[in-house]
Coordinates of C-alpha atoms and ligand atoms in Angstrom, one line a residue:
X1 CA 19.1 5.6 3.9
X2 CA 22.4 6.5 5.6
X3 CA 23.7 7.8 2.2
X4 CA 20.5 9.6 1.2
X5 CA 21.1 12.8 -0.6
X6 CA 17.7 14.2 0.3
X7 CA 18.7 15.8 3.6
X8 CA 21.5 17.8 2.0
X9 CA 19.4 18.9 -0.9
X10 CA 16.3 19.8 1.2
X11 CA 18.2 21.6 3.9
X12 CA 20.1 23.7 1.4
X13 CA 16.8 24.7 -0.2
X14 CA 15.1 25.4 3.2
X15 CA 17.9 27.7 4.2
X16 CA 17.6 29.7 0.9
X17 CA 13.8 29.9 1.3
X18 CA 14.1 31.2 4.8
X19 CA 12.0 28.3 6.2
X20 CA 12.8 27.4 9.8
X21 CA 12.4 23.7 9.1
X22 CA 14.8 20.8 9.1
X23 CA 14.8 17.7 6.9
X24 CA 16.3 14.6 8.5
X25 CA 16.6 10.9 7.6
X26 CA 14.9 8.5 9.9
X27 CA 15.5 4.8 9.6
X28 CA 12.3 2.8 10.1
X29 CA 11.4 -0.9 10.1
X30 CA 8.3 -2.1 8.3
X31 CA 6.8 -3.0 11.7
X32 CA 7.2 0.5 13.0
X33 CA 5.9 2.4 10.0
X34 CA 2.4 3.0 11.3
X35 CA 3.6 4.2 14.7
X36 CA 6.3 6.4 13.2
X37 CA 3.7 8.1 11.0
X38 CA 1.4 8.7 14.1
X39 CA 4.4 10.0 16.1
X40 CA 5.4 12.4 13.3
X41 CA 1.8 13.7 13.0
X42 CA 1.7 14.2 16.8
X43 CA 4.8 16.4 16.7
X44 CA 3.5 18.6 13.9
X45 CA 5.7 17.3 11.1
X46 CA 5.2 19.4 8.0
X47 CA 5.8 16.6 5.5
X48 CA 7.9 13.6 4.7
X49 CA 9.4 11.5 2.0
X50 CA 9.3 7.7 2.2
X51 CA 11.7 5.6 0.3
X52 CA 12.3 1.9 -0.4
X53 CA 11.2 -0.5 0.9
X54 CA 8.2 1.4 2.3
X55 CA 6.6 3.2 -0.7
X56 CA 3.9 0.6 -1.2
X57 CA 3.1 -0.1 2.5
X58 CA 2.8 3.6 3.3
X59 CA 0.2 4.1 0.7
X60 CA -2.1 1.8 2.7
X61 CA -1.6 4.0 5.8
X62 CA -2.5 7.3 4.1
X63 CA -6.0 8.7 4.7
X64 CA -6.1 10.2 1.2
X65 CA -4.2 9.5 -2.0
X66 CA -3.7 11.6 -5.1
X67 CA -5.0 9.9 -8.2
X68 CA -1.4 9.3 -9.3
X69 CA -0.4 7.6 -6.1
X70 CA -3.6 5.5 -6.3
X71 CA -2.7 4.4 -9.8
X72 CA 0.8 3.5 -8.8
X73 CA 0.0 2.0 -5.5
X74 CA 3.2 3.7 -4.3
X75 CA 3.7 6.9 -2.3
X76 CA 7.0 8.8 -1.7
X77 CA 5.6 12.2 -0.4
X78 CA 3.3 12.7 2.5
X79 CA 1.6 15.9 3.6
X80 CA -0.4 16.3 6.8
X81 CA -4.2 16.8 6.3
X82 CA -5.9 19.6 8.2
X83 CA -8.2 17.2 10.0
X84 CA -5.5 14.6 10.8
X85 CA -3.9 11.8 8.9
X86 CA -1.7 12.0 5.8
X87 CA -2.2 12.8 2.1
X88 CA 0.0 10.5 -0.1
X89 CA 1.4 11.5 -3.5
X90 CA 4.2 10.3 -5.7
X91 CA 6.7 12.8 -7.1
X92 CA 9.0 10.2 -8.7
X93 CA 6.9 10.4 -11.9
X94 CA 7.4 14.2 -12.1
X95 CA 11.1 13.8 -11.3
X96 CA 11.6 11.2 -14.0
X97 CA 9.8 13.2 -16.7
X98 CA 11.4 16.6 -15.9
X99 CA 14.8 16.2 -17.7
X100 CA 13.3 14.1 -20.4
X101 CA 10.6 16.6 -21.3
X102 CA 12.9 19.6 -21.0
X103 CA 14.9 18.4 -24.0
X104 CA 12.4 16.2 -25.9
X105 CA 8.9 17.6 -25.4
X106 CA 7.2 15.3 -27.9
X107 CA 7.3 11.5 -27.3
X108 CA 4.2 10.6 -29.4
X109 CA 5.0 8.2 -32.2
X110 CA 8.2 7.2 -30.3
X111 CA 9.2 3.8 -29.0
X112 CA 10.3 3.3 -25.4
X113 CA 12.0 0.3 -23.8
X114 CA 12.2 0.1 -20.0
X115 CA 14.6 -2.4 -18.5
X116 CA 13.5 -3.8 -15.1
X117 CA 10.1 -4.0 -13.5
X118 CA 10.7 -3.2 -9.8
X119 CA 9.7 -0.2 -7.7
X120 CA 11.2 2.7 -9.6
X121 CA 10.1 1.2 -13.0
X122 CA 6.5 1.8 -11.8
X123 CA 7.0 5.5 -11.7
X124 CA 9.0 5.4 -15.0
X125 CA 6.3 3.5 -16.9
X126 CA 3.5 5.7 -15.4
X127 CA 5.4 8.8 -16.6
X128 CA 5.8 7.3 -20.1
X129 CA 2.1 6.4 -20.3
X130 CA 1.4 10.0 -19.7
X131 CA 3.5 11.2 -22.6
X132 CA 1.9 8.8 -25.0
X133 CA 4.7 7.0 -27.0
X134 CA 3.5 4.6 -29.6
X135 CA 5.2 1.6 -27.9
X136 CA 6.3 0.8 -24.4
X137 CA 8.2 -2.4 -23.9
X138 CA 9.1 -3.6 -20.4
X139 CA 12.0 -6.0 -20.2
X140 CA 12.2 -8.3 -17.1
X141 CA 14.0 -11.4 -16.2
X142 CA 11.1 -13.2 -14.5
X143 CA 7.6 -13.7 -16.0
X144 CA 6.1 -14.0 -12.5
X145 CA 7.0 -10.4 -11.8
X146 CA 6.9 -8.9 -15.3
X147 CA 3.3 -10.0 -16.2
X148 CA 1.6 -8.7 -13.0
X149 CA 3.7 -5.5 -13.3
X150 CA 2.4 -4.8 -16.8
X151 CA -1.2 -5.7 -16.0
X152 CA -1.4 -3.6 -12.9
X153 CA -0.1 -0.5 -14.7
X154 CA -2.4 -1.2 -17.7
X155 CA -5.5 -1.5 -15.4
X156 CA -7.9 1.5 -15.6
X157 CA -6.1 3.1 -18.5
X158 CA -8.3 4.3 -21.4
X159 CA -8.9 1.7 -24.1
X160 CA -7.1 3.8 -26.7
X161 CA -4.0 4.2 -24.4
X162 CA -0.7 2.6 -25.4
X163 CA -0.5 -1.1 -24.4
X164 CA 2.4 -2.2 -22.3
X165 CA 4.4 -5.0 -24.0
X166 CA 6.2 -7.4 -21.6
X167 CA 9.3 -9.0 -23.0
X168 CA 11.6 -11.4 -21.2
X169 CA 15.3 -10.6 -21.4
X170 CA 16.0 -13.8 -23.3
X171 CA 13.4 -13.1 -26.0
X172 CA 14.8 -13.2 -29.5
X173 CA 12.9 -9.9 -30.3
X174 CA 14.9 -8.0 -27.7
X175 CA 17.7 -7.0 -30.1
X176 CA 15.3 -5.5 -32.6
X177 CA 13.3 -3.6 -29.9
X178 CA 16.5 -2.1 -28.6
X179 CA 17.7 -1.1 -32.1
X180 CA 14.4 0.5 -32.9
X181 CA 14.0 2.3 -29.6
X182 CA 13.9 6.1 -29.4
X183 CA 14.4 5.8 -25.6
X184 CA 15.8 3.1 -23.3
X185 CA 15.5 3.5 -19.5
X186 CA 17.5 1.4 -17.1
X187 CA 15.7 0.8 -13.9
X188 CA 17.8 -2.1 -12.7
X189 CA 20.7 -1.5 -10.2
X190 CA 23.2 -2.9 -12.8
X191 CA 26.1 -0.5 -13.1
X192 CA 25.8 1.0 -9.6
X193 CA 29.1 1.7 -7.8
X194 CA 28.1 -1.2 -5.4
X195 CA 27.7 -3.6 -8.3
X196 CA 30.3 -6.4 -8.1
X197 CA 31.8 -8.2 -11.2
X198 CA 30.6 -11.5 -9.7
X199 CA 27.0 -10.2 -9.9
X200 CA 27.2 -10.3 -13.7
X201 CA 28.0 -7.9 -16.5
X202 CA 28.3 -4.2 -15.7
X203 CA 25.8 -3.3 -18.4
X204 CA 22.0 -4.0 -18.2
X205 CA 21.1 -6.9 -20.5
X206 CA 24.8 -7.8 -21.0
X207 CA 27.5 -6.3 -23.2
X208 CA 26.7 -7.3 -26.7
X209 CA 23.1 -6.1 -27.2
X210 CA 24.4 -2.4 -27.1
X211 CA 26.9 -2.9 -29.9
X212 CA 24.5 -1.9 -32.7
X213 CA 22.7 0.9 -30.8
X214 CA 21.6 3.7 -33.0
X215 CA 22.9 7.2 -32.2
X216 CA 19.4 8.6 -32.2
X217 CA 18.4 6.5 -29.1
X218 CA 18.2 8.4 -25.9
X219 CA 19.6 6.5 -22.9
X220 CA 18.3 7.3 -19.4
X221 CA 19.8 5.5 -16.4
X222 CA 18.1 6.0 -13.0
X223 CA 21.5 5.4 -11.3
X224 CA 23.6 8.4 -10.3
X225 CA 26.6 6.7 -8.7
X226 CA 28.9 6.5 -10.6
X227 CA 28.3 9.4 -13.0
X228 CA 28.3 8.3 -15.8
X229 CA 27.5 4.6 -15.4
X230 CA 29.3 2.1 -17.6
X231 CA 26.1 1.8 -19.7
X232 CA 25.9 5.6 -20.3
X233 CA 29.6 5.7 -21.1
X234 CA 28.9 3.1 -23.8
X235 CA 26.0 5.2 -25.1
X236 CA 28.2 8.3 -25.2
X237 CA 30.8 6.6 -27.3
X238 CA 28.1 5.7 -29.8
X239 CA 26.9 9.3 -29.9
X240 CA 23.7 8.8 -28.0
X241 CA 22.2 11.5 -25.8
X242 CA 22.3 10.3 -22.2
X243 CA 20.7 11.2 -18.8
X244 CA 21.6 9.8 -15.4
X245 CA 19.3 9.7 -12.3
X246 CA 20.6 12.7 -10.5
X247 CA 18.2 15.2 -12.0
X248 CA 15.2 12.8 -11.3
X249 CA 16.3 12.7 -7.7
X250 CA 16.6 16.6 -7.5
X251 CA 13.3 17.1 -9.3
X252 CA 11.3 14.7 -7.2
X253 CA 12.6 16.4 -4.1
X254 CA 11.8 19.9 -5.5
X255 CA 8.2 18.7 -6.3
X256 CA 7.8 17.4 -2.7
X257 CA 9.1 20.6 -1.2
X258 CA 6.6 22.5 -3.4
X259 CA 3.8 20.5 -1.9
X260 CA 5.0 20.9 1.7
X261 CA 5.7 24.6 1.5
X262 CA 2.9 25.7 -0.9
X263 CA 5.6 27.7 -2.6
X264 CA 6.0 27.3 -6.4
X265 CA 9.5 28.8 -6.7
X266 CA 11.8 26.2 -5.4
X267 CA 15.6 26.8 -5.6
X268 CA 16.2 23.8 -7.7
X269 CA 19.8 25.0 -8.6
X270 CA 20.7 25.1 -4.9
X271 CA 19.4 21.6 -4.4
X272 CA 21.3 20.3 -7.5
X273 CA 24.5 22.0 -6.3
X274 CA 24.2 20.6 -2.8
X275 CA 23.6 17.0 -4.2
X276 CA 26.6 17.3 -6.6
X277 CA 28.9 18.6 -3.8
X278 CA 27.9 15.8 -1.6
X279 CA 28.4 13.2 -4.3
X280 CA 31.9 14.6 -5.1
X281 CA 32.8 14.1 -1.4
X282 CA 31.5 10.6 -1.1
Ligands
NAP1 P1 13.9 -2.8 -7.3 O1 12.5 -2.5 -6.9 O2 14.7 -3.8 -6.5 O3 13.8 -3.2 -8.8 C1 15.0 -3.6 -9.5 C2 14.6 -4.2 -10.8 O4 15.8 -4.6 -11.5 C3 13.8 -5.5 -10.7 O5 13.0 -5.6 -11.8 C4 14.9 -6.6 -10.7 O6 14.4 -7.8 -11.2 C5 15.8 -6.0 -11.7 N1 17.2 -6.5 -11.5 C6 17.9 -6.4 -10.4 N2 19.1 -7.0 -10.5 C7 19.1 -7.5 -11.8 C8 20.0 -8.2 -12.6 N3 21.3 -8.6 -12.1 N4 19.7 -8.6 -13.8 C9 18.5 -8.3 -14.3 N5 17.6 -7.6 -13.7 C10 17.9 -7.2 -12.4 O7 14.8 -1.5 -7.2 P2 14.3 0.1 -7.5 O8 13.9 0.7 -6.3 O9 13.4 0.1 -8.7 O10 15.7 0.7 -7.9 C11 16.4 0.4 -9.1 C12 17.5 1.4 -9.4 O11 17.0 2.7 -9.6 C13 18.5 1.5 -8.2 O12 19.8 1.6 -8.8 C14 18.2 2.8 -7.6 O13 19.3 3.5 -7.0 C15 17.7 3.6 -8.8 N6 16.7 4.7 -8.4 C16 17.0 6.0 -8.7 C17 16.1 7.0 -8.4 C18 16.4 8.4 -8.8 O14 15.7 9.3 -8.2 N7 17.3 8.6 -9.6 C19 14.9 6.6 -7.8 C20 14.6 5.3 -7.5 C21 15.5 4.3 -7.8 P3 13.7 -8.9 -10.2 O15 12.4 -8.4 -9.9 O16 13.7 -10.1 -11.1 O17 14.7 -9.0 -9.0

């Protein structure tokens, strides 16, 4: 929370838009979440973002949820309702898809692998389900989190929708799935600046599995510190197209501001520049 880039991005955009609002980061414990929401409503707050670890808990405190937030069971953007209470939505999905669709509009008949099955992976998988690839494999290290993750995101999907395929990270099929993938998304924190060598290898799924990566595979890392991550550096040396998580962060913030302000034209460039400037100083 203390290093969140959201205040610098949002405040830079608000200034350019001429809106007399201010975006600030508020630390909040799980026990205080409900009273903080009530307090913000009482003071006329125009909207808020909620981040880990509160995205799921806050969805239960919203009076109304968008269909997407309902499907994910996770909310990152709240907007006040005219008759009181909060509307909850999730802009992480839009943020994740924005850079991907800009450069690769058609994912049908493509194979995707998502590494990790935590909070951000929910938005990633929901986004991929919407672009209809032929295969979505989710790689996790523990069956007890991987299986419920896949079944909850499969629930309520049309019968002809792509089936999520859970795969444990020690499964012998993993190498082939990676080699055949058109897209691999890292949603684990492996490779973040804070990652220590004693926490394991600096690349998700270890070093060796990436040796035979095909140059046609797109690599997308949700991490944006460092830029590029060791995994994306490896991909670049193999000729792969790579994306880090900065654009996802910028685009989810822009989508939230669009909702709060009701203004379609958000100065995304200004937000991106503010985020980059802040990162270069940190
Ligand atoms: P999370 O809910 O804790 O999920 C992390 C996932 O990674 C879990 O499936 C976890 O497995 C797995 N994992 C963690 N350490 C691992 C290891 N050493 N080996 C194998 N698997 C491991 O975290 P999150 O909120 O999804 O965030 C994940 C990353 O995405 C963070 O780096 C975060 O900064 C980034 N992120 C970026 C954006 C953006 O806008 N760019 C947005 C959200 C998150 P277990 O369940 O077994 O622990």
